Structures are given as C-alpha cells and as structure tokens.
C-alpha cells in the first residue's frame, strides 16, 4: 500500500517533468549552444555540439569485445576481452557509444549534477544513431536502469529514464519504468573494486510486474558501463523473471586495462 503510494508519486512526478520538458523545449528551442563549451552554434549542428567538440568525442570504432562492447586493441587476437572470457553474464551483449574520458564524463556530469536535463535529449540522439548501426534488432521494450527512490528524490530525476524516454520517442519503442525497481540504496560504486561492486549490487533490483516483461526483448539503458556489474544484475533479475533477450546500450564505456 505504502510502496504503491510512493510509486504513484514517482510516476506522477515523471508526468509533471515530461510536461515541464515539453514547455522548456517550446520556449528554449534546441541547438542554440554547444552542450559542452556553450558557444553559440548553427541550429543544424548535429547533437547540439560545435564541430570542435564533436570532433573531440572518442566514438567506439574498430575492434570491440563482442560481449561487453569495450574497445580492444587491434592486435588483440580474441573476440572477447579477458574479463568476458572469465565471467558469467545475463545480458546477450552490450554496446556503447563512446569512451568514458574527460569529455563524455563532463557531458554525464552536467546532466546528473548540474541538472542540465536538456543534455539527455542529445545523449539519446547519439545513442539512437549507435543503436541503429548495431546488430541489435527486435527490441520490444526500453528499460532504464532504475535509481533507488531515495536517490531519485535527492537528484530529482533519473538520468537513465530521461535518456530512455527520448530514445523511446525517437525509435518508436515502448519504455517500461514500472516493472524493474531498485530496492536497495547502494553506496556509490566509483571507488569499489569489481568484486565489491558485485557484492554491493546483490539483490539491489527486483522485477515487480513479471507479465510486462515476459518473453520481451529488452534494451537496458544506462549512462556509463564500467565493470558492467549494474546492468548485469538488472539483466539477471529480468531474465529470471522470464524476459527474452536483454541487450545493453550505454552512452559511455571504460576500457579494460
Ligand atoms: Zn563546443
Ligand atoms: Zn568484454
């Protein structure tokens, strides 16, 4: 009862924010300033980036691990990175748009902590283009990695939801934000090792509407793929509750060293 009340209030808030975004887009048309350096740009500049900033993005090109999507050195002989050879994953495969470096870090930071919500639209544009070029087909649902309700209240929004919402509109794929929830308010993972992250995320997510995801092919959305522990734990509960294939699309990914 209480949890359904909270869920209702989160959903209500999301609806309000959607209206607010539409209103802001109306009074502040997109593509006026570069989202990285803030200089004024022509309104046909791709992703609302000036040409210099766009050229500085390290898009993932060349050889990648077929499982986690991280870039591999051209001289590396296998098709999976050493991490993926030795691990068990519940998602089919993951892809990412660009390397997690100072530039992509700034884009994500500006969205999450400077609360520049409009950036999520342009991140979704980039993710749409990378998704369109990928081999991932027949997706039924977009599922953003959920935040714990307490964290969502503190931040006022879930960045993965914002990106997923725009991506859903751009690709005409339904978004599901009610079936997968985060039940454990995990500590920030930045300083944790791979093993600590896995432990930290144990039982952090739960599927509460099995019917919605049953036999559905899911595209899981997140901003950053670091060790993949978060998306793997989400994939585990989704697959255990009967989802079809789970694919992962993130904005940026780190390299395996
Ligand atoms: Zn710029
Ligand atoms: Zn890999």
PDB file of C-alpha atoms and ligand atoms in Angstrom:
ATOM      1  CA  UNK A   1       0.000   0.000   0.000  1.00  0.00           C
ATOM      2  CA  UNK A   2       2.671   2.428   1.126  1.00  0.00           C
ATOM      3  CA  UNK A   3       5.055   1.358  -1.643  1.00  0.00           C
ATOM      4  CA  UNK A   4       2.320   1.727  -4.254  1.00  0.00           C
ATOM      5  CA  UNK A   5       1.683   5.246  -2.933  1.00  0.00           C
ATOM      6  CA  UNK A   6       5.359   6.089  -3.347  1.00  0.00           C
ATOM      7  CA  UNK A   7       5.385   4.556  -6.820  1.00  0.00           C
ATOM      8  CA  UNK A   8       2.350   6.631  -7.742  1.00  0.00           C
ATOM      9  CA  UNK A   9       4.023   9.791  -6.542  1.00  0.00           C
ATOM     10  CA  UNK A  10       7.178   8.990  -8.555  1.00  0.00           C
ATOM     11  CA  UNK A  11       5.080   8.318 -11.665  1.00  0.00           C
ATOM     12  CA  UNK A  12       3.099  11.498 -11.069  1.00  0.00           C
ATOM     13  CA  UNK A  13       6.345  13.459 -10.753  1.00  0.00           C
ATOM     14  CA  UNK A  14       7.605  11.955 -14.023  1.00  0.00           C
ATOM     15  CA  UNK A  15       4.462  13.073 -15.817  1.00  0.00           C
ATOM     16  CA  UNK A  16       4.911  16.592 -14.433  1.00  0.00           C
ATOM     17  CA  UNK A  17       8.541  16.647 -15.564  1.00  0.00           C
ATOM     18  CA  UNK A  18       7.529  15.467 -19.040  1.00  0.00           C
ATOM     19  CA  UNK A  19       5.188  18.447 -19.317  1.00  0.00           C
ATOM     20  CA  UNK A  20       7.902  20.709 -17.945  1.00  0.00           C
ATOM     21  CA  UNK A  21      10.408  19.435 -20.558  1.00  0.00           C
ATOM     22  CA  UNK A  22       7.894  20.000 -23.347  1.00  0.00           C
ATOM     23  CA  UNK A  23       7.310  23.515 -22.067  1.00  0.00           C
ATOM     24  CA  UNK A  24      11.053  24.266 -21.818  1.00  0.00           C
ATOM     25  CA  UNK A  25      11.645  22.920 -25.319  1.00  0.00           C
ATOM     26  CA  UNK A  26       8.949  25.235 -26.537  1.00  0.00           C
ATOM     27  CA  UNK A  27      10.445  28.371 -25.019  1.00  0.00           C
ATOM     28  CA  UNK A  28      14.113  27.356 -25.462  1.00  0.00           C
ATOM     29  CA  UNK A  29      14.484  25.673 -28.832  1.00  0.00           C
ATOM     30  CA  UNK A  30      17.306  23.154 -29.052  1.00  0.00           C
ATOM     31  CA  UNK A  31      20.626  23.525 -30.878  1.00  0.00           C
ATOM     32  CA  UNK A  32      21.470  27.093 -29.913  1.00  0.00           C
ATOM     33  CA  UNK A  33      24.545  26.491 -27.776  1.00  0.00           C
ATOM     34  CA  UNK A  34      27.132  23.720 -27.790  1.00  0.00           C
ATOM     35  CA  UNK A  35      26.289  21.421 -24.873  1.00  0.00           C
ATOM     36  CA  UNK A  36      29.972  21.098 -23.971  1.00  0.00           C
ATOM     37  CA  UNK A  37      31.635  24.513 -24.449  1.00  0.00           C
ATOM     38  CA  UNK A  38      28.500  26.680 -24.591  1.00  0.00           C
ATOM     39  CA  UNK A  39      29.462  28.680 -27.676  1.00  0.00           C
ATOM     40  CA  UNK A  40      26.625  29.639 -29.949  1.00  0.00           C
ATOM     41  CA  UNK A  41      26.070  27.189 -32.848  1.00  0.00           C
ATOM     42  CA  UNK A  42      24.030  26.896 -36.034  1.00  0.00           C
ATOM     43  CA  UNK A  43      20.808  25.067 -35.377  1.00  0.00           C
ATOM     44  CA  UNK A  44      21.663  22.287 -37.813  1.00  0.00           C
ATOM     45  CA  UNK A  45      24.770  21.235 -35.848  1.00  0.00           C
ATOM     46  CA  UNK A  46      24.495  17.528 -35.005  1.00  0.00           C
ATOM     47  CA  UNK A  47      23.810  16.619 -31.348  1.00  0.00           C
ATOM     48  CA  UNK A  48      23.912  20.307 -30.380  1.00  0.00           C
ATOM     49  CA  UNK A  49      27.720  20.237 -30.449  1.00  0.00           C
ATOM     50  CA  UNK A  50      30.095  22.677 -32.134  1.00  0.00           C
ATOM     51  CA  UNK A  51      32.311  20.990 -34.735  1.00  0.00           C
ATOM     52  CA  UNK A  52      35.370  21.199 -32.457  1.00  0.00           C
ATOM     53  CA  UNK A  53      33.658  19.470 -29.517  1.00  0.00           C
ATOM     54  CA  UNK A  54      32.050  16.912 -31.808  1.00  0.00           C
ATOM     55  CA  UNK A  55      35.455  16.036 -33.248  1.00  0.00           C
ATOM     56  CA  UNK A  56      36.811  15.544 -29.725  1.00  0.00           C
ATOM     57  CA  UNK A  57      34.352  12.744 -28.876  1.00  0.00           C
ATOM     58  CA  UNK A  58      36.031   9.343 -28.813  1.00  0.00           C
ATOM     59  CA  UNK A  59      33.369   7.241 -30.534  1.00  0.00           C
ATOM     60  CA  UNK A  60      33.876   3.495 -30.201  1.00  0.00           C
ATOM     61  CA  UNK A  61      35.260   2.342 -33.509  1.00  0.00           C
ATOM     62  CA  UNK A  62      37.335  -0.588 -34.646  1.00  0.00           C
ATOM     63  CA  UNK A  63      37.667  -3.801 -32.706  1.00  0.00           C
ATOM     64  CA  UNK A  64      35.362  -4.324 -29.712  1.00  0.00           C
ATOM     65  CA  UNK A  65      34.608  -7.177 -27.315  1.00  0.00           C
ATOM     66  CA  UNK A  66      31.567  -8.985 -28.751  1.00  0.00           C
ATOM     67  CA  UNK A  67      30.064  -9.370 -25.252  1.00  0.00           C
ATOM     68  CA  UNK A  68      30.623  -6.114 -23.346  1.00  0.00           C
ATOM     69  CA  UNK A  69      31.317  -3.757 -26.260  1.00  0.00           C
ATOM     70  CA  UNK A  70      34.509  -2.327 -24.767  1.00  0.00           C
ATOM     71  CA  UNK A  71      37.188  -1.310 -27.252  1.00  0.00           C
ATOM     72  CA  UNK A  72      40.003  -3.796 -27.830  1.00  0.00           C
ATOM     73  CA  UNK A  73      43.457  -3.195 -29.225  1.00  0.00           C
ATOM     74  CA  UNK A  74      43.635  -4.135 -32.891  1.00  0.00           C
ATOM     75  CA  UNK A  75      46.422  -6.634 -32.171  1.00  0.00           C
ATOM     76  CA  UNK A  76      44.337  -8.453 -29.507  1.00  0.00           C
ATOM     77  CA  UNK A  77      43.578 -11.835 -31.065  1.00  0.00           C
ATOM     78  CA  UNK A  78      40.378 -12.982 -29.333  1.00  0.00           C
ATOM     79  CA  UNK A  79      36.855 -11.661 -29.893  1.00  0.00           C
ATOM     80  CA  UNK A  80      36.111 -11.273 -26.158  1.00  0.00           C
ATOM     81  CA  UNK A  81      38.048  -9.249 -23.609  1.00  0.00           C
ATOM     82  CA  UNK A  82      39.764 -11.208 -20.816  1.00  0.00           C
ATOM     83  CA  UNK A  83      37.039 -10.104 -18.365  1.00  0.00           C
ATOM     84  CA  UNK A  84      34.240 -11.520 -20.501  1.00  0.00           C
ATOM     85  CA  UNK A  85      36.073 -14.784 -21.099  1.00  0.00           C
ATOM     86  CA  UNK A  86      36.091 -15.401 -17.348  1.00  0.00           C
ATOM     87  CA  UNK A  87      32.671 -14.088 -16.315  1.00  0.00           C
ATOM     88  CA  UNK A  88      29.036 -15.073 -16.444  1.00  0.00           C
ATOM     89  CA  UNK A  89      26.668 -12.529 -17.957  1.00  0.00           C
ATOM     90  CA  UNK A  90      22.901 -12.472 -18.148  1.00  0.00           C
ATOM     91  CA  UNK A  91      22.627  -9.992 -21.000  1.00  0.00           C
ATOM     92  CA  UNK A  92      23.131 -11.060 -24.600  1.00  0.00           C
ATOM     93  CA  UNK A  93      25.540  -8.276 -25.440  1.00  0.00           C
ATOM     94  CA  UNK A  94      26.295  -4.666 -24.632  1.00  0.00           C
ATOM     95  CA  UNK A  95      27.181  -1.740 -26.869  1.00  0.00           C
ATOM     96  CA  UNK A  96      28.302   1.744 -26.037  1.00  0.00           C
ATOM     97  CA  UNK A  97      28.693   4.996 -27.947  1.00  0.00           C
ATOM     98  CA  UNK A  98      31.977   6.450 -26.780  1.00  0.00           C
ATOM     99  CA  UNK A  99      34.880   6.060 -24.413  1.00  0.00           C
ATOM    100  CA  UNK A 100      34.462   7.254 -20.848  1.00  0.00           C
ATOM    101  CA  UNK A 101      37.014  10.064 -20.947  1.00  0.00           C
ATOM    102  CA  UNK A 102      37.078  13.694 -19.730  1.00  0.00           C
ATOM    103  CA  UNK A 103      34.675  14.857 -22.451  1.00  0.00           C
ATOM    104  CA  UNK A 104      31.982  12.203 -22.030  1.00  0.00           C
ATOM    105  CA  UNK A 105      32.453  12.462 -18.263  1.00  0.00           C
ATOM    106  CA  UNK A 106      31.652  16.190 -18.473  1.00  0.00           C
ATOM    107  CA  UNK A 107      28.501  15.543 -20.532  1.00  0.00           C
ATOM    108  CA  UNK A 108      27.259  13.000 -17.992  1.00  0.00           C
ATOM    109  CA  UNK A 109      28.282  15.139 -15.013  1.00  0.00           C
ATOM    110  CA  UNK A 110      26.468  18.192 -16.427  1.00  0.00           C
ATOM    111  CA  UNK A 111      23.325  16.131 -16.820  1.00  0.00           C
ATOM    112  CA  UNK A 112      23.459  14.405 -13.437  1.00  0.00           C
ATOM    113  CA  UNK A 113      24.882  17.001 -11.086  1.00  0.00           C
ATOM    114  CA  UNK A 114      24.485  20.364 -12.843  1.00  0.00           C
ATOM    115  CA  UNK A 115      20.972  19.196 -13.627  1.00  0.00           C
ATOM    116  CA  UNK A 116      21.083  20.221 -17.291  1.00  0.00           C
ATOM    117  CA  UNK A 117      18.237  17.926 -18.179  1.00  0.00           C
ATOM    118  CA  UNK A 118      18.181  19.011 -21.860  1.00  0.00           C
ATOM    119  CA  UNK A 119      21.514  17.174 -22.354  1.00  0.00           C
ATOM    120  CA  UNK A 120      19.677  13.846 -22.053  1.00  0.00           C
ATOM    121  CA  UNK A 121      17.908  14.564 -25.355  1.00  0.00           C
ATOM    122  CA  UNK A 122      21.210  14.912 -27.211  1.00  0.00           C
ATOM    123  CA  UNK A 123      22.684  11.856 -25.485  1.00  0.00           C
ATOM    124  CA  UNK A 124      19.604   9.951 -26.696  1.00  0.00           C
ATOM    125  CA  UNK A 125      20.235  11.205 -30.262  1.00  0.00           C
ATOM    126  CA  UNK A 126      23.770   9.824 -30.153  1.00  0.00           C
ATOM    127  CA  UNK A 127      22.569   6.537 -28.639  1.00  0.00           C
ATOM    128  CA  UNK A 128      19.819   6.244 -31.271  1.00  0.00           C
ATOM    129  CA  UNK A 129      22.412   6.509 -34.066  1.00  0.00           C
ATOM    130  CA  UNK A 130      24.737   3.930 -32.497  1.00  0.00           C
ATOM    131  CA  UNK A 131      21.780   1.608 -31.821  1.00  0.00           C
ATOM    132  CA  UNK A 132      20.591   1.972 -35.442  1.00  0.00           C
ATOM    133  CA  UNK A 133      24.033   0.921 -36.721  1.00  0.00           C
ATOM    134  CA  UNK A 134      24.215  -2.102 -34.385  1.00  0.00           C
ATOM    135  CA  UNK A 135      23.071  -5.691 -34.947  1.00  0.00           C
ATOM    136  CA  UNK A 136      20.527  -5.425 -32.130  1.00  0.00           C
ATOM    137  CA  UNK A 137      17.066  -5.889 -33.602  1.00  0.00           C
ATOM    138  CA  UNK A 138      13.526  -6.739 -32.491  1.00  0.00           C
ATOM    139  CA  UNK A 139      13.502  -4.843 -29.216  1.00  0.00           C
ATOM    140  CA  UNK A 140      10.087  -4.798 -27.516  1.00  0.00           C
ATOM    141  CA  UNK A 141      10.861  -2.585 -24.542  1.00  0.00           C
ATOM    142  CA  UNK A 142      13.338   0.011 -23.369  1.00  0.00           C
ATOM    143  CA  UNK A 143      14.075  -0.333 -19.642  1.00  0.00           C
ATOM    144  CA  UNK A 144      16.224   2.349 -17.980  1.00  0.00           C
ATOM    145  CA  UNK A 145      18.367   1.233 -15.040  1.00  0.00           C
ATOM    146  CA  UNK A 146      16.292   2.414 -12.057  1.00  0.00           C
ATOM    147  CA  UNK A 147      17.544   4.567  -9.205  1.00  0.00           C
ATOM    148  CA  UNK A 148      16.508   3.879  -5.638  1.00  0.00           C
ATOM    149  CA  UNK A 149      13.533   6.130  -4.797  1.00  0.00           C
ATOM    150  CA  UNK A 150      15.568   7.965  -2.162  1.00  0.00           C
ATOM    151  CA  UNK A 151      18.343   8.782  -4.638  1.00  0.00           C
ATOM    152  CA  UNK A 152      15.785   9.799  -7.250  1.00  0.00           C
ATOM    153  CA  UNK A 153      14.215  12.167  -4.718  1.00  0.00           C
ATOM    154  CA  UNK A 154      17.610  13.695  -3.917  1.00  0.00           C
ATOM    155  CA  UNK A 155      18.609  14.113  -7.571  1.00  0.00           C
ATOM    156  CA  UNK A 156      15.001  14.928  -8.602  1.00  0.00           C
ATOM    157  CA  UNK A 157      15.307  12.739 -11.702  1.00  0.00           C
ATOM    158  CA  UNK A 158      16.789   9.527 -13.054  1.00  0.00           C
ATOM    159  CA  UNK A 159      19.162  10.353 -15.912  1.00  0.00           C
ATOM    160  CA  UNK A 160      18.687   6.905 -17.496  1.00  0.00           C
ATOM    161  CA  UNK A 161      14.938   7.422 -17.522  1.00  0.00           C
ATOM    162  CA  UNK A 162      15.298  10.790 -19.292  1.00  0.00           C
ATOM    163  CA  UNK A 163      17.580   9.293 -21.944  1.00  0.00           C
ATOM    164  CA  UNK A 164      15.311   6.242 -22.309  1.00  0.00           C
ATOM    165  CA  UNK A 165      12.226   8.400 -22.655  1.00  0.00           C
ATOM    166  CA  UNK A 166      13.715  10.341 -25.583  1.00  0.00           C
ATOM    167  CA  UNK A 167      15.197   7.224 -27.133  1.00  0.00           C
ATOM    168  CA  UNK A 168      11.769   5.581 -26.965  1.00  0.00           C
ATOM    169  CA  UNK A 169      10.205   8.527 -28.788  1.00  0.00           C
ATOM    170  CA  UNK A 170      12.961   8.580 -31.415  1.00  0.00           C
ATOM    171  CA  UNK A 171      12.829   4.823 -32.119  1.00  0.00           C
ATOM    172  CA  UNK A 172       9.128   4.250 -31.500  1.00  0.00           C
ATOM    173  CA  UNK A 173       9.876   1.588 -28.884  1.00  0.00           C
ATOM    174  CA  UNK A 174       7.827   1.480 -25.671  1.00  0.00           C
ATOM    175  CA  UNK A 175       9.576   2.378 -22.447  1.00  0.00           C
ATOM    176  CA  UNK A 176       8.857   0.492 -19.229  1.00  0.00           C
ATOM    177  CA  UNK A 177       9.703   2.224 -15.954  1.00  0.00           C
ATOM    178  CA  UNK A 178       7.462   0.297 -13.612  1.00  0.00           C
ATOM    179  CA  UNK A 179       8.486  -3.358 -13.931  1.00  0.00           C
ATOM    180  CA  UNK A 180      12.077  -3.153 -12.694  1.00  0.00           C
ATOM    181  CA  UNK A 181      12.761  -1.282  -9.447  1.00  0.00           C
ATOM    182  CA  UNK A 182      15.771  -0.715  -7.231  1.00  0.00           C
ATOM    183  CA  UNK A 183      15.058  -1.971  -3.731  1.00  0.00           C
ATOM    184  CA  UNK A 184      18.488  -1.392  -2.198  1.00  0.00           C
ATOM    185  CA  UNK A 185      20.007   2.070  -1.923  1.00  0.00           C
ATOM    186  CA  UNK A 186      23.531   1.001  -2.804  1.00  0.00           C
ATOM    187  CA  UNK A 187      26.600   3.061  -1.993  1.00  0.00           C
ATOM    188  CA  UNK A 188      28.319   4.927  -4.833  1.00  0.00           C
ATOM    189  CA  UNK A 189      30.447   2.475  -6.779  1.00  0.00           C
ATOM    190  CA  UNK A 190      33.217   4.780  -8.039  1.00  0.00           C
ATOM    191  CA  UNK A 191      35.817   3.598  -5.566  1.00  0.00           C
ATOM    192  CA  UNK A 192      34.778  -0.030  -5.353  1.00  0.00           C
ATOM    193  CA  UNK A 193      36.643  -2.919  -6.957  1.00  0.00           C
ATOM    194  CA  UNK A 194      34.870  -5.213  -9.374  1.00  0.00           C
ATOM    195  CA  UNK A 195      34.214  -7.806  -6.638  1.00  0.00           C
ATOM    196  CA  UNK A 196      32.965  -5.133  -4.206  1.00  0.00           C
ATOM    197  CA  UNK A 197      30.609  -3.784  -6.861  1.00  0.00           C
ATOM    198  CA  UNK A 198      29.109  -7.221  -7.438  1.00  0.00           C
ATOM    199  CA  UNK A 199      28.599  -7.673  -3.666  1.00  0.00           C
ATOM    200  CA  UNK A 200      27.223  -4.129  -3.301  1.00  0.00           C
ATOM    201  CA  UNK A 201      24.618  -4.781  -6.007  1.00  0.00           C
ATOM    202  CA  UNK A 202      23.475  -8.166  -4.773  1.00  0.00           C
ATOM    203  CA  UNK A 203      19.650  -8.188  -4.590  1.00  0.00           C
ATOM    204  CA  UNK A 204      19.559  -4.459  -5.375  1.00  0.00           C
ATOM    205  CA  UNK A 205      16.936  -4.840  -8.127  1.00  0.00           C
ATOM    206  CA  UNK A 206      13.578  -6.518  -8.295  1.00  0.00           C
ATOM    207  CA  UNK A 207      11.028  -7.200 -11.034  1.00  0.00           C
ATOM    208  CA  UNK A 208       7.572  -6.364  -9.699  1.00  0.00           C
ATOM    209  CA  UNK A 209       5.498  -6.748 -12.860  1.00  0.00           C
ATOM    210  CA  UNK A 210       6.561 -10.035 -14.401  1.00  0.00           C
ATOM    211  CA  UNK A 211       3.817 -10.057 -17.044  1.00  0.00           C
ATOM    212  CA  UNK A 212       5.067  -6.812 -18.569  1.00  0.00           C
ATOM    213  CA  UNK A 213       8.474  -8.238 -19.385  1.00  0.00           C
ATOM    214  CA  UNK A 214       7.650 -11.905 -20.043  1.00  0.00           C
ATOM    215  CA  UNK A 215       9.224 -13.058 -23.339  1.00  0.00           C
ATOM    216  CA  UNK A 216      10.006  -9.435 -24.209  1.00  0.00           C
ATOM    217  CA  UNK A 217      13.332  -8.479 -25.755  1.00  0.00           C
ATOM    218  CA  UNK A 218      14.657  -5.663 -23.634  1.00  0.00           C
ATOM    219  CA  UNK A 219      17.083  -2.840 -24.277  1.00  0.00           C
ATOM    220  CA  UNK A 220      18.529  -1.810 -20.934  1.00  0.00           C
ATOM    221  CA  UNK A 221      19.716   1.808 -20.838  1.00  0.00           C
ATOM    222  CA  UNK A 222      22.341   3.397 -18.620  1.00  0.00           C
ATOM    223  CA  UNK A 223      24.751   6.321 -18.817  1.00  0.00           C
ATOM    224  CA  UNK A 224      28.030   4.539 -18.089  1.00  0.00           C
ATOM    225  CA  UNK A 225      29.272   0.970 -18.370  1.00  0.00           C
ATOM    226  CA  UNK A 226      32.231   0.486 -16.037  1.00  0.00           C
ATOM    227  CA  UNK A 227      32.546  -3.131 -14.918  1.00  0.00           C
ATOM    228  CA  UNK A 228      29.036  -3.934 -16.143  1.00  0.00           C
ATOM    229  CA  UNK A 229      28.034  -5.105 -12.649  1.00  0.00           C
ATOM    230  CA  UNK A 230      24.923  -2.881 -12.545  1.00  0.00           C
ATOM    231  CA  UNK A 231      23.495  -3.854 -15.925  1.00  0.00           C
ATOM    232  CA  UNK A 232      24.375  -7.491 -15.302  1.00  0.00           C
ATOM    233  CA  UNK A 233      22.449  -7.555 -12.020  1.00  0.00           C
ATOM    234  CA  UNK A 234      19.440  -5.903 -13.729  1.00  0.00           C
ATOM    235  CA  UNK A 235      19.700  -8.456 -16.556  1.00  0.00           C
ATOM    236  CA  UNK A 236      19.848 -11.319 -14.062  1.00  0.00           C
ATOM    237  CA  UNK A 237      16.519 -10.426 -12.425  1.00  0.00           C
ATOM    238  CA  UNK A 238      14.884  -9.659 -15.778  1.00  0.00           C
ATOM    239  CA  UNK A 239      15.948 -12.995 -17.288  1.00  0.00           C
ATOM    240  CA  UNK A 240      14.991 -14.896 -14.112  1.00  0.00           C
ATOM    241  CA  UNK A 241      11.510 -13.396 -14.342  1.00  0.00           C
ATOM    242  CA  UNK A 242      11.073 -14.537 -17.930  1.00  0.00           C
ATOM    243  CA  UNK A 243      12.379 -11.736 -20.159  1.00  0.00           C
ATOM    244  CA  UNK A 244      13.544 -12.766 -23.634  1.00  0.00           C
ATOM    245  CA  UNK A 245      16.923 -11.384 -24.698  1.00  0.00           C
ATOM    246  CA  UNK A 246      18.359  -8.488 -22.717  1.00  0.00           C
ATOM    247  CA  UNK A 247      20.680  -6.097 -24.577  1.00  0.00           C
ATOM    248  CA  UNK A 248      22.517  -3.181 -23.037  1.00  0.00           C
ATOM    249  CA  UNK A 249      23.053   0.261 -24.533  1.00  0.00           C
ATOM    250  CA  UNK A 250      25.115   2.819 -22.634  1.00  0.00           C
ATOM    251  CA  UNK A 251      26.392   6.265 -23.519  1.00  0.00           C
ATOM    252  CA  UNK A 252      29.998   5.711 -22.477  1.00  0.00           C
ATOM    253  CA  UNK A 253      32.223   2.806 -21.506  1.00  0.00           C
ATOM    254  CA  UNK A 254      35.571   2.442 -19.787  1.00  0.00           C
ATOM    255  CA  UNK A 255      38.379   0.351 -21.201  1.00  0.00           C
ATOM    256  CA  UNK A 256      39.568  -2.875 -19.632  1.00  0.00           C
ATOM    257  CA  UNK A 257      43.189  -2.340 -18.696  1.00  0.00           C
TER     258      UNK A 257
HETATM  259 ZN1  LIG B   1      31.722  23.107 -28.264  1.00  0.00          ZN
HETATM  260 ZN1  LIG B   2      34.229  -7.812 -22.748  1.00  0.00          ZN
END
